[in-house]
Amino acid sequence: MPHDWVNYKSLRAELSFIDILHHYGAELKERGEQWQGFCPLPTHQGKRNSPSFSANVGKGIWQCFGCGAKGNVIEFATRMERLNPENPDDFRRTALLLQKMFVGKDGGEREVPRPGPKEVTRERSGQEDLDEERPGSVVNAPLDFELQRLDYDHPYLRERGFTDEIIKTFGLGYCERGLMKGRIAIPLHDAKGALIGYAGRIVDEEAIGENTPRYLFPGSRERNGTRHVFRKSAFLYNGFRLENPFQLVVVESFTGVWWLTQAGITNVVALMGASCSEAQAGLLRDLVPEDGSVWVFPDGDTAGKRMAEEALVMLAPHRFVRWVKLPEDKQPTDVKLAELHTLLTALL
Ligand SMILES: [Zn+2]
C-alpha cells in the first residue's frame, strides 16, 4: 500500500477528536461528549468572548454558532492548518497529515528522507510548535548527526542512584554547549533503532522556569525543503529495544525506564508524559503479542491516574492490561530497586 493512500471514512473512525483538539490547543470545557469553548478556528470572524464553539467528541463533529462553520474531524484540522476544507487537495493533505501523526499503524510506512549535510538542529522548548507544522511535514524521521563531546562522567545521574551501566546503555551524557547546554542529553530512537533526536533533562532544578522546561524535546528543523517535526504523541521511549515482549511495563518518564531497567525489568517503555495518545496506544498494541499483557505503571498523582485511565480504555479491548498503583505522590523511581522487583514480578 503506498504511503499516501488514505480512506477518509476509516481514518475518521480511527481518529480521536479529543487527541486532535488537544493537538491544536483548543481549550474546551468537557461536558460529557459535548465539549464547549471559544472558537479556536483561525477563520473565525467576530468576537471570541462567548463559548460559541461546540464539539461532539463521540461523534467527531463540531460547529461554531459565532462564525457558522461546522464539519467533521478532518475539516476541523484542515481549518486549523489554515487550509480550505472545500479544496479537495487541502482536505487530502490534512487527512494524510492526521494519518501520519495519529494512526499508529502507519509507522512502518512513513516517508524517510535522505539525510542532508551536517547541521545543528534547533532544539526548542517542549511546546510543540503548531504553526510550523504544515501538511507535508515529516514526523519523527532519523537525524543526520549526533551530539558530540557529551560528558558521560557527569555526577548528576550517579547521584540519583543510576549505575554506569545504565548511563552507558541509554547513552546519557551531559551537554555543555548549544541549546542543550546544562542538560543531560537523552537519545531517542525510532522502532528501527535509528536516532531521531534528543530530549534534554535539565540538571539545575532551580533554573526551571517558563522558558526553561525540565525536559526539552526536539524542535522542528528544515532539511532540503522538508520540514521535520518531532511528535512525542507518536513515539514510545525505549520501544526499539523490545521485540514483542509478552509482558510490557508502561511508565511516564525516562527515569522510570532507567530505574526499572536497573532493577532488571527491561521490558519497559515511557510515554514521556502523563498522557497516552491513540497513536501511542497503537504502538503499544503493535509491540505486545495478542496474548501478551501490559502493566500501566504511572506516577501516584492525578495526572498519572488520568494517563492510566486513558491507556486502559484504549488498550483493554485489545490486550490484557493492568494498572499498577503507587501511593500518593510516589513515582516509580521512589520505589527501592528490590521492592520494585517484588512489586512487578509478583504480577509478571
Ligand atoms: Zn467560529
mmCIF file of C-alpha atoms and ligand atoms in Angstrom:
data_model
loop_
_atom_site.group_PDB
_atom_site.id
_atom_site.type_symbol
_atom_site.label_atom_id
_atom_site.label_comp_id
_atom_site.label_asym_id
_atom_site.label_seq_id
_atom_site.Cartn_x
_atom_site.Cartn_y
_atom_site.Cartn_z
ATOM 1 C CA MET A 1 0.000 0.000 0.000
ATOM 2 C CA PRO A 2 1.510 3.364 -0.963
ATOM 3 C CA HIS A 3 2.162 5.684 1.948
ATOM 4 C CA ASP A 4 -0.048 8.433 0.562
ATOM 5 C CA TRP A 5 -3.181 6.333 0.413
ATOM 6 C CA VAL A 6 -5.998 7.479 2.665
ATOM 7 C CA ASN A 7 -9.531 6.265 3.274
ATOM 8 C CA TYR A 8 -11.399 9.222 4.774
ATOM 9 C CA LYS A 9 -14.146 7.179 6.311
ATOM 10 C CA SER A 10 -11.935 4.709 8.130
ATOM 11 C CA LEU A 11 -9.488 7.468 9.052
ATOM 12 C CA ARG A 12 -12.320 9.415 10.694
ATOM 13 C CA ALA A 13 -13.328 6.297 12.590
ATOM 14 C CA GLU A 14 -9.773 5.820 13.851
ATOM 15 C CA LEU A 15 -9.046 9.395 14.843
ATOM 16 C CA SER A 16 -9.749 10.589 18.344
ATOM 17 C CA PHE A 17 -11.341 14.043 18.248
ATOM 18 C CA ILE A 18 -10.010 14.605 21.773
ATOM 19 C CA ASP A 19 -6.421 13.989 20.638
ATOM 20 C CA ILE A 20 -6.920 16.385 17.748
ATOM 21 C CA LEU A 21 -8.472 19.112 19.902
ATOM 22 C CA HIS A 22 -5.512 18.774 22.282
ATOM 23 C CA HIS A 23 -3.053 18.750 19.426
ATOM 24 C CA TYR A 24 -4.360 22.069 18.098
ATOM 25 C CA GLY A 25 -4.548 23.551 21.563
ATOM 26 C CA ALA A 26 -8.333 24.044 21.562
ATOM 27 C CA GLU A 27 -9.307 24.813 25.135
ATOM 28 C CA LEU A 28 -12.792 23.473 25.604
ATOM 29 C CA LYS A 29 -14.754 22.599 28.697
ATOM 30 C CA GLU A 30 -15.700 18.951 28.951
ATOM 31 C CA ARG A 31 -19.397 18.226 29.384
ATOM 32 C CA GLY A 32 -19.830 14.576 28.674
ATOM 33 C CA GLU A 33 -19.471 14.086 24.948
ATOM 34 C CA GLN A 34 -20.294 17.709 24.159
ATOM 35 C CA TRP A 35 -17.285 19.994 24.663
ATOM 36 C CA GLN A 36 -17.635 23.767 24.548
ATOM 37 C CA GLY A 37 -15.497 26.867 24.456
ATOM 38 C CA PHE A 38 -14.227 29.825 22.479
ATOM 39 C CA CYS A 39 -13.913 29.177 18.753
ATOM 40 C CA PRO A 40 -10.300 28.078 18.058
ATOM 41 C CA LEU A 41 -10.584 28.395 14.267
ATOM 42 C CA PRO A 42 -8.183 30.832 12.602
ATOM 43 C CA THR A 43 -11.050 31.608 10.175
ATOM 44 C CA HIS A 44 -13.401 32.652 12.983
ATOM 45 C CA GLN A 45 -14.911 36.080 12.297
ATOM 46 C CA GLY A 46 -16.036 38.380 15.044
ATOM 47 C CA LYS A 47 -15.549 38.312 18.776
ATOM 48 C CA ARG A 48 -14.278 35.386 20.769
ATOM 49 C CA ASN A 49 -15.866 36.382 24.037
ATOM 50 C CA SER A 50 -18.517 33.706 24.216
ATOM 51 C CA PRO A 51 -18.235 29.918 24.115
ATOM 52 C CA SER A 52 -19.698 29.667 20.628
ATOM 53 C CA PHE A 53 -17.811 26.525 19.630
ATOM 54 C CA SER A 54 -19.052 23.073 20.473
ATOM 55 C CA ALA A 55 -17.589 19.690 19.615
ATOM 56 C CA ASN A 56 -19.173 16.303 19.997
ATOM 57 C CA VAL A 57 -16.125 14.203 20.774
ATOM 58 C CA GLY A 58 -18.040 10.937 20.451
ATOM 59 C CA LYS A 59 -19.469 11.656 17.004
ATOM 60 C CA GLY A 60 -16.435 13.603 15.811
ATOM 61 C CA ILE A 61 -18.440 16.633 14.664
ATOM 62 C CA TRP A 62 -18.316 20.292 15.641
ATOM 63 C CA GLN A 63 -19.846 23.683 14.953
ATOM 64 C CA CYS A 64 -19.457 27.332 15.847
ATOM 65 C CA PHE A 65 -22.549 29.464 16.380
ATOM 66 C CA GLY A 66 -20.427 32.586 16.040
ATOM 67 C CA CYS A 67 -18.914 32.096 12.602
ATOM 68 C CA GLY A 68 -21.278 29.401 11.395
ATOM 69 C CA ALA A 69 -18.509 26.967 10.477
ATOM 70 C CA LYS A 70 -19.110 23.269 11.087
ATOM 71 C CA GLY A 71 -17.882 19.893 9.986
ATOM 72 C CA ASN A 72 -16.064 16.708 10.906
ATOM 73 C CA VAL A 73 -12.684 15.996 12.486
ATOM 74 C CA ILE A 74 -10.694 16.271 9.257
ATOM 75 C CA GLU A 75 -12.444 19.511 8.314
ATOM 76 C CA PHE A 76 -11.592 20.897 11.750
ATOM 77 C CA ALA A 77 -7.897 20.025 11.333
ATOM 78 C CA THR A 78 -7.879 21.448 7.788
ATOM 79 C CA ARG A 79 -9.097 24.797 9.089
ATOM 80 C CA MET A 80 -6.623 24.699 11.969
ATOM 81 C CA GLU A 81 -3.870 24.148 9.381
ATOM 82 C CA ARG A 82 -5.101 27.387 7.771
ATOM 83 C CA LEU A 83 -6.190 25.453 4.711
ATOM 84 C CA ASN A 84 -9.528 25.306 2.941
ATOM 85 C CA PRO A 85 -11.648 22.203 3.635
ATOM 86 C CA GLU A 86 -13.654 22.867 0.451
ATOM 87 C CA ASN A 87 -10.494 22.381 -1.571
ATOM 88 C CA PRO A 88 -10.073 18.606 -2.123
ATOM 89 C CA ASP A 89 -6.307 18.957 -2.252
ATOM 90 C CA ASP A 90 -6.109 20.788 1.071
ATOM 91 C CA PHE A 91 -8.516 18.315 2.645
ATOM 92 C CA ARG A 92 -6.487 15.357 1.433
ATOM 93 C CA ARG A 93 -3.174 16.830 2.586
ATOM 94 C CA THR A 94 -4.605 17.326 6.043
ATOM 95 C CA ALA A 95 -6.036 13.804 6.130
ATOM 96 C CA LEU A 96 -2.586 12.421 5.268
ATOM 97 C CA LEU A 97 -1.013 14.526 7.988
ATOM 98 C CA LEU A 98 -3.510 13.247 10.562
ATOM 99 C CA GLN A 99 -2.981 9.684 9.416
ATOM 100 C CA LYS A 100 0.749 10.098 9.809
ATOM 101 C CA MET A 101 0.515 11.677 13.231
ATOM 102 C CA PHE A 102 -2.297 9.841 14.905
ATOM 103 C CA VAL A 103 -2.702 6.442 13.305
ATOM 104 C CA GLY A 104 -0.073 4.143 14.790
ATOM 105 C CA LYS A 105 -0.161 1.529 12.055
ATOM 106 C CA ASP A 106 1.251 3.940 9.548
ATOM 107 C CA GLY A 107 4.532 3.986 11.479
ATOM 108 C CA GLY A 108 6.348 1.464 9.324
ATOM 109 C CA GLU A 109 5.459 3.124 6.061
ATOM 110 C CA ARG A 110 6.481 6.615 6.951
ATOM 111 C CA GLU A 111 8.367 8.562 4.367
ATOM 112 C CA VAL A 112 12.015 8.769 5.362
ATOM 113 C CA PRO A 113 14.035 11.495 3.673
ATOM 114 C CA ARG A 114 17.639 11.138 2.638
ATOM 115 C CA PRO A 115 19.965 12.667 5.200
ATOM 116 C CA GLY A 116 21.304 16.060 4.213
ATOM 117 C CA PRO A 117 24.584 17.724 5.181
ATOM 118 C CA LYS A 118 25.564 18.068 8.824
ATOM 119 C CA GLU A 119 23.773 20.866 10.531
ATOM 120 C CA VAL A 120 22.951 21.807 14.057
ATOM 121 C CA THR A 121 19.337 21.174 14.945
ATOM 122 C CA ARG A 122 17.290 23.872 16.527
ATOM 123 C CA GLU A 123 16.261 22.271 19.767
ATOM 124 C CA ARG A 124 13.375 24.207 21.145
ATOM 125 C CA SER A 125 11.049 24.293 24.066
ATOM 126 C CA GLY A 126 8.878 21.301 24.875
ATOM 127 C CA GLN A 127 5.933 23.116 23.365
ATOM 128 C CA GLU A 128 5.321 21.561 20.001
ATOM 129 C CA ASP A 129 5.142 24.373 17.540
ATOM 130 C CA LEU A 130 1.867 24.025 15.740
ATOM 131 C CA ASP A 131 2.369 26.903 13.363
ATOM 132 C CA GLU A 132 5.351 25.201 11.868
ATOM 133 C CA GLU A 133 3.560 22.005 11.202
ATOM 134 C CA ARG A 134 2.086 22.188 7.753
ATOM 135 C CA PRO A 135 0.896 19.216 5.732
ATOM 136 C CA GLY A 136 3.928 17.642 4.127
ATOM 137 C CA SER A 137 5.929 17.742 7.343
ATOM 138 C CA VAL A 138 7.835 14.572 8.133
ATOM 139 C CA VAL A 139 7.270 13.214 11.622
ATOM 140 C CA ASN A 140 9.953 11.552 13.776
ATOM 141 C CA ALA A 141 12.386 10.888 10.929
ATOM 142 C CA PRO A 142 16.027 9.815 11.533
ATOM 143 C CA LEU A 143 18.504 12.503 12.461
ATOM 144 C CA ASP A 144 21.578 13.019 10.310
ATOM 145 C CA PHE A 145 24.003 13.991 13.056
ATOM 146 C CA GLU A 146 24.900 13.081 16.618
ATOM 147 C CA LEU A 147 25.678 15.354 19.522
ATOM 148 C CA GLN A 148 29.429 15.299 20.033
ATOM 149 C CA ARG A 149 31.529 15.567 23.163
ATOM 150 C CA LEU A 150 28.902 14.664 25.717
ATOM 151 C CA ASP A 151 30.191 14.176 29.246
ATOM 152 C CA TYR A 152 29.281 10.655 30.306
ATOM 153 C CA ASP A 153 31.023 11.046 33.659
ATOM 154 C CA HIS A 154 28.800 13.842 34.916
ATOM 155 C CA PRO A 155 27.685 13.160 38.521
ATOM 156 C CA TYR A 156 24.017 14.132 38.098
ATOM 157 C CA LEU A 157 22.588 10.702 37.315
ATOM 158 C CA ARG A 158 25.016 8.856 39.574
ATOM 159 C CA GLU A 159 23.910 10.987 42.490
ATOM 160 C CA ARG A 160 20.405 9.868 41.695
ATOM 161 C CA GLY A 161 21.418 6.248 42.019
ATOM 162 C CA PHE A 162 21.896 5.271 38.393
ATOM 163 C CA THR A 163 24.786 2.964 37.571
ATOM 164 C CA ASP A 164 27.477 3.448 34.952
ATOM 165 C CA GLU A 165 25.945 0.580 33.044
ATOM 166 C CA ILE A 166 22.544 2.273 32.798
ATOM 167 C CA ILE A 167 24.116 5.569 31.768
ATOM 168 C CA LYS A 168 26.055 3.757 29.064
ATOM 169 C CA THR A 169 23.155 1.618 27.903
ATOM 170 C CA PHE A 170 20.924 4.652 27.403
ATOM 171 C CA GLY A 171 23.721 6.883 26.098
ATOM 172 C CA LEU A 172 23.103 9.609 28.684
ATOM 173 C CA GLY A 173 25.671 12.392 28.602
ATOM 174 C CA TYR A 174 25.828 15.906 29.935
ATOM 175 C CA CYS A 175 25.881 18.591 27.270
ATOM 176 C CA GLU A 176 27.997 21.691 27.805
ATOM 177 C CA ARG A 177 27.202 23.693 24.730
ATOM 178 C CA GLY A 178 24.496 24.761 22.363
ATOM 179 C CA LEU A 179 20.800 24.660 23.034
ATOM 180 C CA MET A 180 21.176 21.540 25.159
ATOM 181 C CA LYS A 181 23.664 23.255 27.420
ATOM 182 C CA GLY A 182 23.193 22.319 31.062
ATOM 183 C CA ARG A 183 21.137 19.254 30.234
ATOM 184 C CA ILE A 184 21.535 15.505 30.163
ATOM 185 C CA ALA A 185 21.040 14.543 26.508
ATOM 186 C CA ILE A 186 18.705 11.573 26.114
ATOM 187 C CA PRO A 187 18.951 9.906 22.680
ATOM 188 C CA LEU A 188 15.580 8.986 21.147
ATOM 189 C CA HIS A 189 15.457 6.062 18.718
ATOM 190 C CA ASP A 190 12.666 5.024 16.392
ATOM 191 C CA ALA A 191 11.321 1.478 16.167
ATOM 192 C CA LYS A 192 14.166 0.520 13.813
ATOM 193 C CA GLY A 193 16.793 1.852 16.205
ATOM 194 C CA ALA A 194 17.615 4.986 14.216
ATOM 195 C CA LEU A 195 18.426 8.095 16.225
ATOM 196 C CA ILE A 196 15.661 10.650 15.626
ATOM 197 C CA GLY A 197 16.607 13.317 18.164
ATOM 198 C CA TYR A 198 17.453 14.111 21.754
ATOM 199 C CA ALA A 199 15.453 15.073 24.756
ATOM 200 C CA GLY A 200 17.282 17.128 27.370
ATOM 201 C CA ARG A 201 16.825 16.846 31.139
ATOM 202 C CA ILE A 202 17.859 19.975 32.972
ATOM 203 C CA VAL A 203 20.432 19.406 35.706
ATOM 204 C CA ASP A 204 19.879 22.589 37.710
ATOM 205 C CA GLU A 205 16.324 22.277 39.068
ATOM 206 C CA GLU A 206 16.357 25.907 40.149
ATOM 207 C CA ALA A 207 16.755 27.069 36.569
ATOM 208 C CA ILE A 208 13.385 25.590 35.613
ATOM 209 C CA GLY A 209 11.020 28.338 34.583
ATOM 210 C CA GLU A 210 8.567 29.466 31.978
ATOM 211 C CA ASN A 211 11.104 29.386 29.142
ATOM 212 C CA THR A 212 13.299 26.710 30.652
ATOM 213 C CA PRO A 213 11.336 23.478 30.896
ATOM 214 C CA ARG A 214 12.521 20.491 32.880
ATOM 215 C CA TYR A 215 12.618 18.491 29.653
ATOM 216 C CA LEU A 216 13.424 19.865 26.256
ATOM 217 C CA PHE A 217 12.143 17.925 23.254
ATOM 218 C CA PRO A 218 13.392 18.158 19.679
ATOM 219 C CA GLY A 219 12.113 21.143 17.772
ATOM 220 C CA SER A 220 11.346 21.228 14.078
ATOM 221 C CA ARG A 221 14.087 21.538 11.501
ATOM 222 C CA GLU A 222 14.178 22.217 7.788
ATOM 223 C CA ARG A 223 16.066 19.823 5.557
ATOM 224 C CA ASN A 224 16.232 20.146 1.776
ATOM 225 C CA GLY A 225 12.877 21.847 1.715
ATOM 226 C CA THR A 226 11.248 19.301 4.016
ATOM 227 C CA ARG A 227 10.097 20.228 7.480
ATOM 228 C CA HIS A 228 10.904 17.637 10.140
ATOM 229 C CA VAL A 229 8.929 17.595 13.324
ATOM 230 C CA PHE A 230 9.103 15.524 16.477
ATOM 231 C CA ARG A 231 5.846 14.208 17.878
ATOM 232 C CA LYS A 232 6.020 12.835 21.384
ATOM 233 C CA SER A 233 2.471 11.572 20.951
ATOM 234 C CA ALA A 234 3.604 9.220 18.158
ATOM 235 C CA PHE A 235 6.598 7.777 19.994
ATOM 236 C CA LEU A 236 7.471 5.257 22.699
ATOM 237 C CA TYR A 237 10.748 5.769 24.526
ATOM 238 C CA ASN A 238 12.800 2.519 24.625
ATOM 239 C CA GLY A 239 10.348 0.748 22.311
ATOM 240 C CA PHE A 240 13.090 -0.045 19.806
ATOM 241 C CA ARG A 241 14.909 -2.357 22.229
ATOM 242 C CA LEU A 242 11.940 -4.648 22.696
ATOM 243 C CA GLU A 243 10.902 -7.444 20.444
ATOM 244 C CA ASN A 244 7.301 -8.433 21.059
ATOM 245 C CA PRO A 245 7.570 -8.584 24.852
ATOM 246 C CA PHE A 246 4.997 -10.911 26.357
ATOM 247 C CA GLN A 247 4.715 -8.525 29.286
ATOM 248 C CA LEU A 248 5.325 -4.835 28.916
ATOM 249 C CA VAL A 249 5.504 -2.158 31.604
ATOM 250 C CA VAL A 250 4.491 1.376 30.616
ATOM 251 C CA VAL A 251 5.767 4.295 32.695
ATOM 252 C CA GLU A 252 5.510 8.054 32.255
ATOM 253 C CA SER A 253 9.113 9.171 32.371
ATOM 254 C CA PHE A 254 12.576 8.451 31.020
ATOM 255 C CA THR A 255 13.836 7.993 34.578
ATOM 256 C CA GLY A 256 11.191 5.327 35.163
ATOM 257 C CA VAL A 257 12.573 3.347 32.212
ATOM 258 C CA TRP A 258 16.146 3.609 33.514
ATOM 259 C CA TRP A 259 15.144 2.690 37.048
ATOM 260 C CA LEU A 260 13.161 -0.392 36.064
ATOM 261 C CA THR A 261 15.932 -1.491 33.713
ATOM 262 C CA GLN A 262 18.395 -1.162 36.572
ATOM 263 C CA ALA A 263 16.098 -3.398 38.619
ATOM 264 C CA GLY A 264 16.323 -5.988 35.847
ATOM 265 C CA ILE A 265 12.871 -5.254 34.441
ATOM 266 C CA THR A 266 13.845 -4.442 30.888
ATOM 267 C CA ASN A 267 10.503 -4.746 29.107
ATOM 268 C CA VAL A 268 9.610 -1.151 29.773
ATOM 269 C CA VAL A 269 8.683 1.892 27.693
ATOM 270 C CA ALA A 270 7.868 5.507 28.586
ATOM 271 C CA LEU A 271 5.155 7.738 27.163
ATOM 272 C CA MET A 272 7.269 10.794 28.071
ATOM 273 C CA GLY A 273 4.441 12.474 29.901
ATOM 274 C CA ALA A 274 1.211 11.864 31.719
ATOM 275 C CA SER A 275 -0.932 11.136 28.707
ATOM 276 C CA CYS A 276 -1.356 8.228 26.345
ATOM 277 C CA SER A 277 -2.312 9.214 22.805
ATOM 278 C CA GLU A 278 -4.217 6.996 20.399
ATOM 279 C CA ALA A 279 -1.056 6.658 18.352
ATOM 280 C CA GLN A 280 0.917 5.513 21.393
ATOM 281 C CA ALA A 281 -1.817 3.032 22.278
ATOM 282 C CA GLY A 282 -1.495 1.733 18.705
ATOM 283 C CA LEU A 283 2.275 1.374 19.099
ATOM 284 C CA LEU A 284 1.802 -0.497 22.386
ATOM 285 C CA ARG A 285 -0.615 -2.875 20.664
ATOM 286 C CA ASP A 286 1.846 -3.427 17.839
ATOM 287 C CA LEU A 287 4.614 -4.202 20.307
ATOM 288 C CA VAL A 288 2.843 -6.693 22.567
ATOM 289 C CA PRO A 289 1.584 -10.002 21.143
ATOM 290 C CA GLU A 290 -2.163 -10.625 21.244
ATOM 291 C CA ASP A 291 -1.946 -12.947 24.222
ATOM 292 C CA GLY A 292 0.527 -10.671 25.988
ATOM 293 C CA SER A 293 -0.157 -8.139 28.683
ATOM 294 C CA VAL A 294 0.523 -4.504 29.528
ATOM 295 C CA TRP A 295 1.165 -3.161 33.037
ATOM 296 C CA VAL A 296 0.465 0.548 33.203
ATOM 297 C CA PHE A 297 2.688 1.965 35.952
ATOM 298 C CA PRO A 298 2.118 5.732 36.271
ATOM 299 C CA ASP A 299 3.111 8.177 38.977
ATOM 300 C CA GLY A 300 0.847 8.271 42.002
ATOM 301 C CA ASP A 301 -0.844 11.585 41.250
ATOM 302 C CA THR A 302 -3.874 12.967 39.423
ATOM 303 C CA ALA A 303 -2.090 13.213 36.092
ATOM 304 C CA GLY A 304 -0.839 9.651 36.436
ATOM 305 C CA LYS A 305 -4.332 8.458 37.228
ATOM 306 C CA ARG A 306 -5.686 10.145 34.117
ATOM 307 C CA MET A 307 -2.928 8.643 31.989
ATOM 308 C CA ALA A 308 -3.712 5.162 33.315
ATOM 309 C CA GLU A 309 -7.404 5.622 32.607
ATOM 310 C CA GLU A 310 -6.718 6.797 29.057
ATOM 311 C CA ALA A 311 -4.407 3.874 28.414
ATOM 312 C CA LEU A 312 -6.777 1.347 29.947
ATOM 313 C CA VAL A 313 -9.720 2.492 27.831
ATOM 314 C CA MET A 314 -7.704 2.217 24.630
ATOM 315 C CA LEU A 315 -5.803 -0.966 25.390
ATOM 316 C CA ALA A 316 -8.281 -3.086 27.302
ATOM 317 C CA PRO A 317 -10.252 -4.184 24.212
ATOM 318 C CA HIS A 318 -7.032 -5.484 22.645
ATOM 319 C CA ARG A 319 -4.645 -6.695 25.343
ATOM 320 C CA PHE A 320 -4.746 -7.868 28.920
ATOM 321 C CA VAL A 321 -3.965 -4.688 30.803
ATOM 322 C CA ARG A 322 -3.418 -3.867 34.451
ATOM 323 C CA TRP A 323 -2.835 -0.695 36.414
ATOM 324 C CA VAL A 324 -0.020 -0.873 38.947
ATOM 325 C CA LYS A 325 -0.859 1.796 41.519
ATOM 326 C CA LEU A 326 1.651 3.715 43.583
ATOM 327 C CA PRO A 327 0.920 5.573 46.807
ATOM 328 C CA GLU A 328 0.013 9.270 46.523
ATOM 329 C CA ASP A 329 2.844 11.419 45.135
ATOM 330 C CA LYS A 330 5.196 8.492 44.594
ATOM 331 C CA GLN A 331 6.961 7.811 41.309
ATOM 332 C CA PRO A 332 8.471 4.530 40.113
ATOM 333 C CA THR A 333 11.924 5.952 40.936
ATOM 334 C CA ASP A 334 10.854 6.385 44.583
ATOM 335 C CA VAL A 335 10.464 2.632 44.936
ATOM 336 C CA LYS A 336 13.621 0.871 46.083
ATOM 337 C CA LEU A 337 15.064 -1.439 43.439
ATOM 338 C CA ALA A 338 14.426 -4.599 45.438
ATOM 339 C CA GLU A 339 10.859 -3.577 46.238
ATOM 340 C CA LEU A 340 10.248 -2.644 42.635
ATOM 341 C CA HIS A 341 11.221 -6.123 41.692
ATOM 342 C CA THR A 342 8.816 -7.621 44.207
ATOM 343 C CA LEU A 343 6.032 -5.259 43.176
ATOM 344 C CA LEU A 344 6.272 -6.012 39.485
ATOM 345 C CA THR A 345 7.476 -9.598 39.391
ATOM 346 C CA ALA A 346 4.521 -10.521 41.553
ATOM 347 C CA LEU A 347 2.481 -9.526 38.546
ATOM 348 C CA LEU A 348 4.740 -10.647 35.739
HETATM 349 ZN ZN ZN B 1 -16.098 30.307 14.999
#
